[in-house]
PDB file of C-alpha atoms in Angstrom:
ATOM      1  CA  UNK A   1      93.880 150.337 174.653  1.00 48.00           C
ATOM      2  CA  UNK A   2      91.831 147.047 173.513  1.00 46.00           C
ATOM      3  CA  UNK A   3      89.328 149.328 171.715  1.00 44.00           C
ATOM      4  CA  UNK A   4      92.465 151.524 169.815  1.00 51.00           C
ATOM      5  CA  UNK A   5      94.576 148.723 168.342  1.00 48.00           C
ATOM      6  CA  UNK A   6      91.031 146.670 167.350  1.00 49.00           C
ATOM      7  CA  UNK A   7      90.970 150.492 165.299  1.00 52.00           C
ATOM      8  CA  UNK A   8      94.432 150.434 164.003  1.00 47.00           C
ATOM      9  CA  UNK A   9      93.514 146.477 162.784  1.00 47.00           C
ATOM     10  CA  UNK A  10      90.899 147.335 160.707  1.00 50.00           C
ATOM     11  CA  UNK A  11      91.899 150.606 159.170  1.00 45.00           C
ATOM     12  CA  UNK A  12      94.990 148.180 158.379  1.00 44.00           C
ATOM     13  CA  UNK A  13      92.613 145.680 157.160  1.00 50.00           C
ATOM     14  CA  UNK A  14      90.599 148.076 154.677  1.00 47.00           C
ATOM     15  CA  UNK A  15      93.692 149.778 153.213  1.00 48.00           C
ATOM     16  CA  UNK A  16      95.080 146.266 152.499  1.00 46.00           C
ATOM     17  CA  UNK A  17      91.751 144.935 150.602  1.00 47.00           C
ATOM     18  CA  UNK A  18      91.422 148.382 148.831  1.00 41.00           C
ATOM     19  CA  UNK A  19      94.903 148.212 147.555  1.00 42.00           C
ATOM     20  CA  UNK A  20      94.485 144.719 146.486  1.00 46.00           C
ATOM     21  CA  UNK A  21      91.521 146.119 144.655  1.00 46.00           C
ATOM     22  CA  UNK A  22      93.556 148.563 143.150  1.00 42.00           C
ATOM     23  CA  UNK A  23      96.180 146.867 141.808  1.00 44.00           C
ATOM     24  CA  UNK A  24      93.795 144.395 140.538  1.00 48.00           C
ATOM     25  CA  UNK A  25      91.401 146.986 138.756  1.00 50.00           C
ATOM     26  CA  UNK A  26      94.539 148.327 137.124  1.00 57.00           C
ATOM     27  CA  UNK A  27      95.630 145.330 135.170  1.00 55.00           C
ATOM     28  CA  UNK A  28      94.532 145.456 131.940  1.00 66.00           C
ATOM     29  CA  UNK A  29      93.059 142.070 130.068  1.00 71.00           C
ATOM     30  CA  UNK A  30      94.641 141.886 127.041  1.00 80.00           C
ATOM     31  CA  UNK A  31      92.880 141.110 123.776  1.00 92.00           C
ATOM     32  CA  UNK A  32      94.341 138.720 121.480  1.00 94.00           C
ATOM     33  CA  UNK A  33      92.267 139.239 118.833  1.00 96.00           C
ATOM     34  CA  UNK A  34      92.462 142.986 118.672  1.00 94.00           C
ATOM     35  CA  UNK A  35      93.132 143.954 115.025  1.00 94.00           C
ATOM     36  CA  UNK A  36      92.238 140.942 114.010  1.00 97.00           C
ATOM     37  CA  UNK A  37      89.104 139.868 112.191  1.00 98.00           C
ATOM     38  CA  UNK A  38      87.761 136.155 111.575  1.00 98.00           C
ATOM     39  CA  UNK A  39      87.496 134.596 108.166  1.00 98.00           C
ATOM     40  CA  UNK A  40      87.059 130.826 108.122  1.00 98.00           C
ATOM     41  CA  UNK A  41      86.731 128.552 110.458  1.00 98.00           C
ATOM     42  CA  UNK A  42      88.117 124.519 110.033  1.00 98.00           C
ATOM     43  CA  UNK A  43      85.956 121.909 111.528  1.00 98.00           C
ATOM     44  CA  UNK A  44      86.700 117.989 112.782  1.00 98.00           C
ATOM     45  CA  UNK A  45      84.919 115.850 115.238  1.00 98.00           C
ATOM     46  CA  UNK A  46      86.902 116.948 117.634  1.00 98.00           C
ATOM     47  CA  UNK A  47      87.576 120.818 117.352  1.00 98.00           C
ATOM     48  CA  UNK A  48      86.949 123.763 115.577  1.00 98.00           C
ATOM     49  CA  UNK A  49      89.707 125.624 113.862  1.00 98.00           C
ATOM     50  CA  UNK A  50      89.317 129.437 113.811  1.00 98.00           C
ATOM     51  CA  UNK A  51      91.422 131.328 111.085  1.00 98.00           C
ATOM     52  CA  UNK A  52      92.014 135.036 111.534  1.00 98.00           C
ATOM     53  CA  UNK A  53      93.803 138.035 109.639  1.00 98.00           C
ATOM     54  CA  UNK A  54      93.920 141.360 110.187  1.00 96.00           C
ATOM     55  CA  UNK A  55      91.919 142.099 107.113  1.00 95.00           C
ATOM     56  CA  UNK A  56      89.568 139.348 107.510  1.00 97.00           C
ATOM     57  CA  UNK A  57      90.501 137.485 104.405  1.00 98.00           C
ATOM     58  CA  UNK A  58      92.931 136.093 102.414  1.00 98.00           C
ATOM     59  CA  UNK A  59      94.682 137.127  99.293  1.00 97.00           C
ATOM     60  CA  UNK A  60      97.490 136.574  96.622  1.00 98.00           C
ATOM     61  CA  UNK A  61     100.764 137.400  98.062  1.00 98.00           C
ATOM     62  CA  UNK A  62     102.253 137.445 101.597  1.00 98.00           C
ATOM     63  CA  UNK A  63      99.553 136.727 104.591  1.00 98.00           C
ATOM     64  CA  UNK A  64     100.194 136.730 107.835  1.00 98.00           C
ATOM     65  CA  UNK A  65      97.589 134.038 109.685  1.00 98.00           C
ATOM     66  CA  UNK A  66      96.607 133.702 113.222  1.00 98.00           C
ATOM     67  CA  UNK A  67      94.068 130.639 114.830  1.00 98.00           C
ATOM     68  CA  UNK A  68      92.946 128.918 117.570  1.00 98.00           C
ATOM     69  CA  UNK A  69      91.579 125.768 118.380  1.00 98.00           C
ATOM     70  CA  UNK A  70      88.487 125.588 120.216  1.00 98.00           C
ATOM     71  CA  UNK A  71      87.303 121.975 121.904  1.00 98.00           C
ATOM     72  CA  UNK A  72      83.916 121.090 121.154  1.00 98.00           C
ATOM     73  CA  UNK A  73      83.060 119.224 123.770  1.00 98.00           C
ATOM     74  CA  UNK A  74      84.191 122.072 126.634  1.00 98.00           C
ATOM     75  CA  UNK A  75      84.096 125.015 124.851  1.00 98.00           C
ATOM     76  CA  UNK A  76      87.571 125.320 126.074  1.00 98.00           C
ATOM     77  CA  UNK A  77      90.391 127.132 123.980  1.00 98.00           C
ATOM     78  CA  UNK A  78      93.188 124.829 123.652  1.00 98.00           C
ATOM     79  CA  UNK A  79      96.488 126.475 125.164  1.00 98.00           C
ATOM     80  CA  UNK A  80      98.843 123.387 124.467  1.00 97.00           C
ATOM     81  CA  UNK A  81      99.178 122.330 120.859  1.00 98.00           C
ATOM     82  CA  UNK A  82     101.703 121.804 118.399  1.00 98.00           C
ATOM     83  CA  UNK A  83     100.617 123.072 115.275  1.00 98.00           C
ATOM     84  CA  UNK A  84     101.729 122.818 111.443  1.00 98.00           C
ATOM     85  CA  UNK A  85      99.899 124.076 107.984  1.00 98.00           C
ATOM     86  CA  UNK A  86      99.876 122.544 104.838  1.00 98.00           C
ATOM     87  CA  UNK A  87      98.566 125.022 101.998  1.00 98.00           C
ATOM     88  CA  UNK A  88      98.051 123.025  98.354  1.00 98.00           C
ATOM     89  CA  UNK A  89      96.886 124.567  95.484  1.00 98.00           C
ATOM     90  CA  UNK A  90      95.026 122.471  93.218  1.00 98.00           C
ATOM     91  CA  UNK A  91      95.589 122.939  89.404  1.00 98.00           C
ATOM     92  CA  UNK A  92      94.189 121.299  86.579  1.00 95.00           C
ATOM     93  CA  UNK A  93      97.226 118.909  85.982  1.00 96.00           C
ATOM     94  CA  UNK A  94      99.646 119.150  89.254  1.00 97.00           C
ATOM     95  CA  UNK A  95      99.049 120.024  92.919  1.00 98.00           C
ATOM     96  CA  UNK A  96     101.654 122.510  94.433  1.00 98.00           C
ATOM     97  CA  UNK A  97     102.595 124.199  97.408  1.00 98.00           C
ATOM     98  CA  UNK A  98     103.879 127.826  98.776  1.00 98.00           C
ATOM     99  CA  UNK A  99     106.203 129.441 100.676  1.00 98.00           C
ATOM    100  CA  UNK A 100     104.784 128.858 104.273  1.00 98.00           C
ATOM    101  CA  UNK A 101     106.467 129.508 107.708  1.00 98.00           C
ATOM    102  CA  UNK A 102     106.041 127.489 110.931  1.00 97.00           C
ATOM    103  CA  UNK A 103     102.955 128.411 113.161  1.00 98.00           C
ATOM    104  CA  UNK A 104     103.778 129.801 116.725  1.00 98.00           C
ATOM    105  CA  UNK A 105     102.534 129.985 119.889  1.00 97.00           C
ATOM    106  CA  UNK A 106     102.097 134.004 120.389  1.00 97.00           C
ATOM    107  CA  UNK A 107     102.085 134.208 124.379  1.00 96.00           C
ATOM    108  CA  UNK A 108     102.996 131.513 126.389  1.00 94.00           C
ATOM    109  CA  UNK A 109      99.500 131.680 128.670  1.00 94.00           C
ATOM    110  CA  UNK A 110      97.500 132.864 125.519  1.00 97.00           C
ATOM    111  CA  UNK A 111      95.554 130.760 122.894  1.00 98.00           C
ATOM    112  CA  UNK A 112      96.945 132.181 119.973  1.00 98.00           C
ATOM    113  CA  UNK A 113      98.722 130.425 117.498  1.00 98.00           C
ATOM    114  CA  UNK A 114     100.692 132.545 113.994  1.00 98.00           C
ATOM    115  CA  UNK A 115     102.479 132.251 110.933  1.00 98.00           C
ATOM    116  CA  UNK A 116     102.533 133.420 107.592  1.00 98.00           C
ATOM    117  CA  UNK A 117     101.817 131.587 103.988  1.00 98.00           C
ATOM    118  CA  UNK A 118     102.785 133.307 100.984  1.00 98.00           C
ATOM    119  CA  UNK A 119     100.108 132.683  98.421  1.00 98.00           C
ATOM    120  CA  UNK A 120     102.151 132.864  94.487  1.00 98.00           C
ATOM    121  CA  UNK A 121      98.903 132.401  92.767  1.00 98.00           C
ATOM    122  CA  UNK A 122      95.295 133.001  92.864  1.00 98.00           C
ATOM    123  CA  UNK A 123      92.349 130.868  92.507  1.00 98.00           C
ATOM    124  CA  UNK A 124      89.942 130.715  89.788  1.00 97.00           C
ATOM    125  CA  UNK A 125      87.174 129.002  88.541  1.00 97.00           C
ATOM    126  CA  UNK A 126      88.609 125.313  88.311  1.00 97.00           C
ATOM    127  CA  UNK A 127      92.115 125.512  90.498  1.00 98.00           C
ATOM    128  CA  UNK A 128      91.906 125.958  94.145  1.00 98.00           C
ATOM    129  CA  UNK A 129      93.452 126.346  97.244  1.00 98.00           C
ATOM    130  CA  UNK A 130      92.730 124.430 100.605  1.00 98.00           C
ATOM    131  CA  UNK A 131      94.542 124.137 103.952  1.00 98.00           C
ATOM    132  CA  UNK A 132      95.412 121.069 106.194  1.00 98.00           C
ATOM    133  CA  UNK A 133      95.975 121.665 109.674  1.00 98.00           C
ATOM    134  CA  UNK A 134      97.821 119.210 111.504  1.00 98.00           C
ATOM    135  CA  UNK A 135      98.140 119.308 115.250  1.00 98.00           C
ATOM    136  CA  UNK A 136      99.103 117.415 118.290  1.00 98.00           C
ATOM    137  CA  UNK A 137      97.548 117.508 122.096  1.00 98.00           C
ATOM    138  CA  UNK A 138      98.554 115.999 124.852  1.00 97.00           C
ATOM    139  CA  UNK A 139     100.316 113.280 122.987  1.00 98.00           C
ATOM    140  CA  UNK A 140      97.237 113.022 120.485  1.00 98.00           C
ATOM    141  CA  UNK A 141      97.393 113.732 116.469  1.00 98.00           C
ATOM    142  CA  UNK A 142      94.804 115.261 114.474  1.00 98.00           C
ATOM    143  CA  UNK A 143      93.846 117.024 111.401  1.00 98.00           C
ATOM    144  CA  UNK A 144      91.852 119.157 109.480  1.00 98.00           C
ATOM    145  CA  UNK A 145      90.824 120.274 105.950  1.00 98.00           C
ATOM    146  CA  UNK A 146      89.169 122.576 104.170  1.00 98.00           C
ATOM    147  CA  UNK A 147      89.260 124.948 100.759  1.00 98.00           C
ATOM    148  CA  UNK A 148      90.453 128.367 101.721  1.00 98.00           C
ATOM    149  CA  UNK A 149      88.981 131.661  99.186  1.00 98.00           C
ATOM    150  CA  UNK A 150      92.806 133.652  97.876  1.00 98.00           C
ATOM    151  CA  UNK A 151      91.571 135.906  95.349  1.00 98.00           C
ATOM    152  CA  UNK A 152      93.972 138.203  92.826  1.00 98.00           C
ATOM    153  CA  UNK A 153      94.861 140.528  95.096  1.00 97.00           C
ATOM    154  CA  UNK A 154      94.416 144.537  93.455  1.00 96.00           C
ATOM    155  CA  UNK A 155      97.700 144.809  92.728  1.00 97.00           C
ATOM    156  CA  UNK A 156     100.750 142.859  92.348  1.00 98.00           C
ATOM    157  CA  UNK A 157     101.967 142.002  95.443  1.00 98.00           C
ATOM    158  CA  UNK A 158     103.848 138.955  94.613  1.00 98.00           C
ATOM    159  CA  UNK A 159     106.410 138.174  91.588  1.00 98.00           C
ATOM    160  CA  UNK A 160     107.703 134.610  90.651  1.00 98.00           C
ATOM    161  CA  UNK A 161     109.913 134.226  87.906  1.00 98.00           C
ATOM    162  CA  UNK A 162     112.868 131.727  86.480  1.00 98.00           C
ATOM    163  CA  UNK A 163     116.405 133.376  87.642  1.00 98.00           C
ATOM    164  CA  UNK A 164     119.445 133.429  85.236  1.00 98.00           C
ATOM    165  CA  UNK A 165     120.377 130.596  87.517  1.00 98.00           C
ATOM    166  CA  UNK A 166     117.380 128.458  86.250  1.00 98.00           C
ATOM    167  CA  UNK A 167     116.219 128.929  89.933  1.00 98.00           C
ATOM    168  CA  UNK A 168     112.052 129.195  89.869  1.00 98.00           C
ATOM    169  CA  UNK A 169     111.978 132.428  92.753  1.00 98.00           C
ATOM    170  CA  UNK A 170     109.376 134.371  94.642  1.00 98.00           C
ATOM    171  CA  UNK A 171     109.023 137.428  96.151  1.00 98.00           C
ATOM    172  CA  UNK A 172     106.529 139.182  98.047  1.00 98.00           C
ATOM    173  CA  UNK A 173     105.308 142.075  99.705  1.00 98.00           C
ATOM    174  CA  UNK A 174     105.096 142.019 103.290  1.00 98.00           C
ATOM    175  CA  UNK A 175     104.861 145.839 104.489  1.00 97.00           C
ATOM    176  CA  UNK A 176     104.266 148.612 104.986  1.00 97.00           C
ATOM    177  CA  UNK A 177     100.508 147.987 105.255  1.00 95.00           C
ATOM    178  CA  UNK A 178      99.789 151.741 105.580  1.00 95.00           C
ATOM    179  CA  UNK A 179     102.057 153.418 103.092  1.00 97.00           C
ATOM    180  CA  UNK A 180     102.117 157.446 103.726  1.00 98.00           C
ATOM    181  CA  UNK A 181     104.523 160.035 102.005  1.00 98.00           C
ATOM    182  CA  UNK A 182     108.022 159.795 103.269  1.00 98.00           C
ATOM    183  CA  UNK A 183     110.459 157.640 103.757  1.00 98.00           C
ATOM    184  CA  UNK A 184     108.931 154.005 104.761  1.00 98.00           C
ATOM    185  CA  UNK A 185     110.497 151.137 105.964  1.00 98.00           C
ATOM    186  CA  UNK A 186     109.796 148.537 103.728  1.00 98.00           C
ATOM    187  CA  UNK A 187     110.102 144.785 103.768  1.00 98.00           C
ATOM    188  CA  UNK A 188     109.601 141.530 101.795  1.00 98.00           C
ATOM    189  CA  UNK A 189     110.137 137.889 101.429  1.00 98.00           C
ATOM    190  CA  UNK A 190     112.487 136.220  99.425  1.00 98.00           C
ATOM    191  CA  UNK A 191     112.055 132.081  98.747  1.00 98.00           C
ATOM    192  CA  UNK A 192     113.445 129.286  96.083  1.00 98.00           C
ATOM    193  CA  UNK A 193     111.100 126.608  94.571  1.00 98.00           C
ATOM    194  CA  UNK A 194     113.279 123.141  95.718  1.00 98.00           C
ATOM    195  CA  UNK A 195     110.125 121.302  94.477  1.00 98.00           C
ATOM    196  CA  UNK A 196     106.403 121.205  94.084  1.00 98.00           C
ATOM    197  CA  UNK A 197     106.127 120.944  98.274  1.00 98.00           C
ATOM    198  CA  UNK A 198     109.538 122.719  99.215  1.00 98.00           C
ATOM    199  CA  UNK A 199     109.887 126.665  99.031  1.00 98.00           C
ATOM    200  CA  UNK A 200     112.549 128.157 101.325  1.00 98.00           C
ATOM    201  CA  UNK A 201     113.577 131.170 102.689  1.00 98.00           C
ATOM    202  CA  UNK A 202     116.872 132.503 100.139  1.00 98.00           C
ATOM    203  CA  UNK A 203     119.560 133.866 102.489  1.00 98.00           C
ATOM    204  CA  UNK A 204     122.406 136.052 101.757  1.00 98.00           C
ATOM    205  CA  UNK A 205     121.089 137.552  98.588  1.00 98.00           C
ATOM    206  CA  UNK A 206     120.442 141.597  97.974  1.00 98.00           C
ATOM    207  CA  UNK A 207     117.150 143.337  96.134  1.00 98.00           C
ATOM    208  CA  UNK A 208     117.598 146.255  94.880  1.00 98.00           C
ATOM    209  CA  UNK A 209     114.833 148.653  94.717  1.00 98.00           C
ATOM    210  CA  UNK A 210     113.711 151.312  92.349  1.00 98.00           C
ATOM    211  CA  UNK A 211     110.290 152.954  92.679  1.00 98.00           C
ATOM    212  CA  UNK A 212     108.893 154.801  89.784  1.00 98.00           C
ATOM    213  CA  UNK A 213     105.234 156.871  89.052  1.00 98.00           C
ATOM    214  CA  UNK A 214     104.186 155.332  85.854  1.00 96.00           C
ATOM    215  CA  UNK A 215     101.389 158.201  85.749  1.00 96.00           C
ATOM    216  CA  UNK A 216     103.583 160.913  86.479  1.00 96.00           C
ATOM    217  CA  UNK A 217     106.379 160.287  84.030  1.00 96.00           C
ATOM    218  CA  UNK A 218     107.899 157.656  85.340  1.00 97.00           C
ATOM    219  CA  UNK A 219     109.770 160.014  87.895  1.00 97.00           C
ATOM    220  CA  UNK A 220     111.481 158.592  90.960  1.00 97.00           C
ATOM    221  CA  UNK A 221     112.113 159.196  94.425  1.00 98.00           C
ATOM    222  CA  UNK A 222     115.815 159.620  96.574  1.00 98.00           C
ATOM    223  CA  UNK A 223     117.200 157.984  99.536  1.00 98.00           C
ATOM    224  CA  UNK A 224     115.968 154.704  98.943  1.00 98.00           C
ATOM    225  CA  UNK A 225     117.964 151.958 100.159  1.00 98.00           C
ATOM    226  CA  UNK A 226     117.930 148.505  98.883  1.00 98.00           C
ATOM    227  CA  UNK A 227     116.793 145.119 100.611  1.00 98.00           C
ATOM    228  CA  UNK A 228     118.991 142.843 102.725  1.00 98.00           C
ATOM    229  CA  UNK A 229     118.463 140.037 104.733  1.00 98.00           C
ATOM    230  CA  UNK A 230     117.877 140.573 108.879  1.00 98.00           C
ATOM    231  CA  UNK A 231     119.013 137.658 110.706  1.00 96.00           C
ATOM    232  CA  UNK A 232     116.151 137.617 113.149  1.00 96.00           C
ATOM    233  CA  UNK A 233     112.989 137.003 110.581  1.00 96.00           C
ATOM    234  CA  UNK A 234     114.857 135.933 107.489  1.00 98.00           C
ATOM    235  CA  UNK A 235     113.224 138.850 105.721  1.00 98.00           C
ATOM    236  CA  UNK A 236     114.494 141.163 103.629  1.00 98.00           C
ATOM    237  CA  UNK A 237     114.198 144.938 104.954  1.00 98.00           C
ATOM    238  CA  UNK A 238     115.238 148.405 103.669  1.00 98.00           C
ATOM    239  CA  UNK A 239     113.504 151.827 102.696  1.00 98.00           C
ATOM    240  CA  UNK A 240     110.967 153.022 100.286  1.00 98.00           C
ATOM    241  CA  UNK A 241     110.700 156.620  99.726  1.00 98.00           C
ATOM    242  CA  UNK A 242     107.366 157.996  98.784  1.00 98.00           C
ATOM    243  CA  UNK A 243     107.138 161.467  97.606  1.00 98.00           C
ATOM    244  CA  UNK A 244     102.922 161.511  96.960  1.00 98.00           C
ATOM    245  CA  UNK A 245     100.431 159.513  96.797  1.00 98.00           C
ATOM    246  CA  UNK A 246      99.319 157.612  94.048  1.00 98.00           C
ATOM    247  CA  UNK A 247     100.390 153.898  92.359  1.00 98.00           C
ATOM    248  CA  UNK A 248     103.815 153.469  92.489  1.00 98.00           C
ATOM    249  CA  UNK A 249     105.835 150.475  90.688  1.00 98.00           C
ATOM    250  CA  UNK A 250     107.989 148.987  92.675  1.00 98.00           C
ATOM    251  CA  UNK A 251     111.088 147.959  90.289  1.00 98.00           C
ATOM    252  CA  UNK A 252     113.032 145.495  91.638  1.00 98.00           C
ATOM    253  CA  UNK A 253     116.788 143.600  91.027  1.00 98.00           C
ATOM    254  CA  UNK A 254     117.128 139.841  92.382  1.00 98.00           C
ATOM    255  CA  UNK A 255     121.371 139.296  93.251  1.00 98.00           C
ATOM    256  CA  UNK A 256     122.845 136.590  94.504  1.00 98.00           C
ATOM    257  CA  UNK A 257     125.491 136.390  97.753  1.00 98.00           C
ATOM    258  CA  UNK A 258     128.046 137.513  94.807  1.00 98.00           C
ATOM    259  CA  UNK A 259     126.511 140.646  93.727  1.00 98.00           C
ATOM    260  CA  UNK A 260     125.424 139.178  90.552  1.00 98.00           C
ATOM    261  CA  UNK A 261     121.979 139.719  88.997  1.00 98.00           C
ATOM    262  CA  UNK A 262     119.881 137.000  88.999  1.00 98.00           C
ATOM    263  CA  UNK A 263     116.654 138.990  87.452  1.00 98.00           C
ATOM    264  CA  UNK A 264     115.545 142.108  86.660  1.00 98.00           C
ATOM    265  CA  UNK A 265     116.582 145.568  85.062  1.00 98.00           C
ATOM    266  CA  UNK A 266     117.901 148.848  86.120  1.00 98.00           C
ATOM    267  CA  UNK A 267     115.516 151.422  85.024  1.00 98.00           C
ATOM    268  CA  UNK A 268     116.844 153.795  82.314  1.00 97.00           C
ATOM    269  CA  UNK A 269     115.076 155.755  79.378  1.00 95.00           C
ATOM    270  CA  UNK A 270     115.006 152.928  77.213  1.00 97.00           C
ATOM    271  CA  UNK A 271     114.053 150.695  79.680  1.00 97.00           C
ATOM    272  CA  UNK A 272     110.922 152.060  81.794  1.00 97.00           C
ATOM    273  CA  UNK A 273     109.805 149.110  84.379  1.00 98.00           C
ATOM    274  CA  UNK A 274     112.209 145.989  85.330  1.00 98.00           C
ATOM    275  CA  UNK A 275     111.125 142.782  84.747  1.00 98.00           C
ATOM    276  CA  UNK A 276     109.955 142.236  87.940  1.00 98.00           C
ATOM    277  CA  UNK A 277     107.780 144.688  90.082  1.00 98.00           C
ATOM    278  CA  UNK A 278     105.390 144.883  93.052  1.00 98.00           C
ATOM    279  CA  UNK A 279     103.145 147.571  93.339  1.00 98.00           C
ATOM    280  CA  UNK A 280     101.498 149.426  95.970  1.00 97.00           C
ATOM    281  CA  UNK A 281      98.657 152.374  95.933  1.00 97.00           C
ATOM    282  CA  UNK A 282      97.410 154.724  98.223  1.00 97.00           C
TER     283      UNK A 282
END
């Protein structure tokens, strides 16, 4: 009887440990940096700032920007900061900002930090960009610095202009990153110049969208629908229909919360491209 249940007790046993086994094998680890590639990095005394994107680089227009801060002194991946950007380009005569969002923590246990900066102009060969990063650990402030590359991007991504409301505006592309022929959802950012350092979000307005083939005639596509605001990211979504590939001008209308045009043109024979545009290839 002894000799049976000492049996039963480790069969028992073994089933338990190889179900524990198991269930641990079949947890996945999850990558944070999948899809993402690593294009700077941002160095102090104390840490080292890694700056990802999923292209690996930055560029004029809408970027979305993902880091983490690495300890130098443990090699440790710091879980518990508070972090804020500040992007300045540096012109010949005046330093300005950009439309930037706050930066996030993605997962709660992860080490991933996000947020976007919307880039209105490029560099060149005397007016640069860099980016301070200032954070806050366990109680303790710090800060780093360094130029960032934003080339011209291909094409135009991002459109500022001067509204009939003698409002200075930008809007940019934000997706879809993979275009393909049918109807895509479509979204972009919509943001006010307050000063040289302030460049919010603009609720409550309405972009209306016309997409034309300057190649092909200028022809157009159906069941487009224009932008409007979501509640949830403050962006502005609605549909792009793509009927083949190629570049397509993306003709846009700016209206305020009372339907009236701020900026831009609807597209007739006379007049073949509004005043303000994005454009997208593939």
């Amino acid at each position: 009887m002894k000799f049976q249940l000492k049996n039963i007790l480790a069969v028992v046993a073994i089933s338990i440990t190889l179900f524990s086994c198991s269930s641990d094998s079949e947890t996945p680890a999850v990558n944070e940096l999948a899809e993402l590639t690593k294009f700077k990095e941002i160095t102090n005394t104390t840490h080292t700032i890694e700056l990802y994107a999923h292209t690996g680089a930055l560029e004029q227009g809408y970027n979305e920007i993902s880091l983490r801060i690495k300890d130098k002194a443990s090699g440790q991946y710091v879980k518990n900061a508070t972090v804020n950007w500040i992007p300045l380009m540096h012109m010949t005569m005046i330093t300005h900002s950009c439309p930037n969002s706050g930066v996030e923590k993605v997962t709660a246990d992860g080490t991933l930090y996000k947020g976007n900066i919307v880039f209105q102009m490029a560099q060149n060969a005397t007016e640069y960009w860099d980016l301070k990063i200032d954070y806050t650990i366990n109680g303790t402030a710090y800060a780093a610095t360094s130029v960032i590359d934003v080339p011209a991007s291909a094409k135009q991504r991002v459109t500022t202009f001067t509204g009939s409301d003698n409002v200075r505006y930008i809007v940019a592309y934000v997706e879809p990153h993979h275009p393909k022929v049918a109807l895509n959802d479509i979204t972009v950012g919509v943001y006010k110049m307050e000063s040289m350092m302030s460049f919010p979000v603009v609720d409550n307005f309405k972009v209306k969208i016309d997409p034309r083939m300057p190649s092909m005639g200028n022809h157009g596509s159906p069941n487009n629908v224009d932008f409007t605001q979501s509640t949830l990211d403050k962006l502005y979504h609605g549909k792009l229909s793509l009927t083949m590939t190629g570049l397509w001008k993306i003709n846009l209308q700016l209206l305020n919360a009372s339907d009236i045009v701020l900026k831009g043109e609807t597209i007739t024979d006379l007049v073949p491209a509004s005043s303000i545009y994005l454009e997208i290839e593939f």
